[in-house]
PDB file of C-alpha atoms in Angstrom:
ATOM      1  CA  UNK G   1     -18.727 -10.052  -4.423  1.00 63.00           C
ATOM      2  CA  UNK G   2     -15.855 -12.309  -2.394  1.00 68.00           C
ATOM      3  CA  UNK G   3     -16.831 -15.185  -4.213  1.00 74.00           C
ATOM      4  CA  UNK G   4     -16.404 -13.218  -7.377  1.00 76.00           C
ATOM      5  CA  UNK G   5     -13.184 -12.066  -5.949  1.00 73.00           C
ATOM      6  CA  UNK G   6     -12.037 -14.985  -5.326  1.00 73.00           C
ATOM      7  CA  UNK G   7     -12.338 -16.388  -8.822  1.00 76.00           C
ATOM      8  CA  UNK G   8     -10.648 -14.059 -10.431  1.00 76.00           C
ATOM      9  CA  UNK G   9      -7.780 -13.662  -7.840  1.00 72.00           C
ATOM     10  CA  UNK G  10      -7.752 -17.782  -8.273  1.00 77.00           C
ATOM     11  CA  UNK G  11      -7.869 -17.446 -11.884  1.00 77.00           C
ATOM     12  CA  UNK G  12      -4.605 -14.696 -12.123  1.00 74.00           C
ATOM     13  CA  UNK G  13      -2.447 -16.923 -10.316  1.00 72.00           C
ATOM     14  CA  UNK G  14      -3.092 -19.999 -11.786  1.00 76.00           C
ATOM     15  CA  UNK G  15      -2.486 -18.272 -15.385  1.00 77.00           C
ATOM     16  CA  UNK G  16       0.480 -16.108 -13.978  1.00 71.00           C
ATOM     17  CA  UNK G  17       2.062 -17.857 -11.933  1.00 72.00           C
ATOM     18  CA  UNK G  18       5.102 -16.501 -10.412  1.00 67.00           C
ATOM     19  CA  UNK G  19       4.190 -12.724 -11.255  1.00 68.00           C
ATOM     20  CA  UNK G  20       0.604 -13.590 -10.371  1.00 64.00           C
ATOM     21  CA  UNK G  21       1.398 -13.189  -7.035  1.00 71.00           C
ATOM     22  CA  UNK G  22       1.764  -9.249  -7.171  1.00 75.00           C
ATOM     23  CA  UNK G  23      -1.677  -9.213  -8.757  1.00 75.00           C
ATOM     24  CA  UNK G  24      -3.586 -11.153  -6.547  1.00 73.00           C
ATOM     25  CA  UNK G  25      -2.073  -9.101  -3.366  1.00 77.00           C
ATOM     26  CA  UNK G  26      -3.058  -5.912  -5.519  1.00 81.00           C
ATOM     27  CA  UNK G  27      -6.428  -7.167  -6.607  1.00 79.00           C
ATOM     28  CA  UNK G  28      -7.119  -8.284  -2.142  1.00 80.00           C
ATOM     29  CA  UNK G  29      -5.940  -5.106  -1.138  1.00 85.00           C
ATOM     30  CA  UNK G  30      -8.620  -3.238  -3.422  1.00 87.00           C
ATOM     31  CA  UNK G  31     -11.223  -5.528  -2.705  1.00 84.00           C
ATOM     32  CA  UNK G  32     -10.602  -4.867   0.803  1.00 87.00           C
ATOM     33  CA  UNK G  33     -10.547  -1.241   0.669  1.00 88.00           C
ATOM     34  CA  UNK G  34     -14.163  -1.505  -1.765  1.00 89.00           C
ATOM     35  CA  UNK G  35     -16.149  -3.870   1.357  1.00 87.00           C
ATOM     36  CA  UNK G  36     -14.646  -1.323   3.618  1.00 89.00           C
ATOM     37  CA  UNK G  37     -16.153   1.646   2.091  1.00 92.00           C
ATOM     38  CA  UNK G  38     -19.436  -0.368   1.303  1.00 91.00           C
ATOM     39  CA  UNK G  39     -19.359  -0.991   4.665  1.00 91.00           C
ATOM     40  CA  UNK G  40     -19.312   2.682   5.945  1.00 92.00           C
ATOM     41  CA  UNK G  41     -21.770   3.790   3.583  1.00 92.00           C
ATOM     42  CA  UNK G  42     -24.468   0.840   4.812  1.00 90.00           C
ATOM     43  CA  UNK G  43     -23.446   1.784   8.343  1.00 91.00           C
ATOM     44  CA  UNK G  44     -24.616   5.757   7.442  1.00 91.00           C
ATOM     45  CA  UNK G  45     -27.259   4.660   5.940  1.00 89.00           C
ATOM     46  CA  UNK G  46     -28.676   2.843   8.617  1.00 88.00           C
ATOM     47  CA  UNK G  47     -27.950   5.433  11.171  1.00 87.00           C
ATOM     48  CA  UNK G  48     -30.253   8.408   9.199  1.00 88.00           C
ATOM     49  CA  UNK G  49     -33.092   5.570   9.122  1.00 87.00           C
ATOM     50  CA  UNK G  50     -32.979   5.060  13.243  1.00 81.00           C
ATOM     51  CA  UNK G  51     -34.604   8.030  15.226  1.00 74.00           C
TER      52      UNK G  51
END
């Protein structure tokens, strides 16, 4: 998924440029809010397994 991210965020500035910028800060900021929410719903998960 980051590496993925990564691409693309590499391949929208390179091809952009100058207004690339705004996209790749958009496109970070949404990838960071998706791990966080992955991230909370592993963490539930893991707490209704444990006794």
């Amino acid at each position: 998924m980051v590496f993925l991210t990564c691409i693309v965020i590499v391949s929208i500035f390179y091809y952009l440029q100058a207004d690339g910028f705004i996209y790749v800060i958009i496109i970070a900021v949404l990838a960071e809010l998706i791990n966080i929410f992955m991230t909370q719903t592993l963490t539930k998960s893991i707490e209704k397994r444990l006794p």
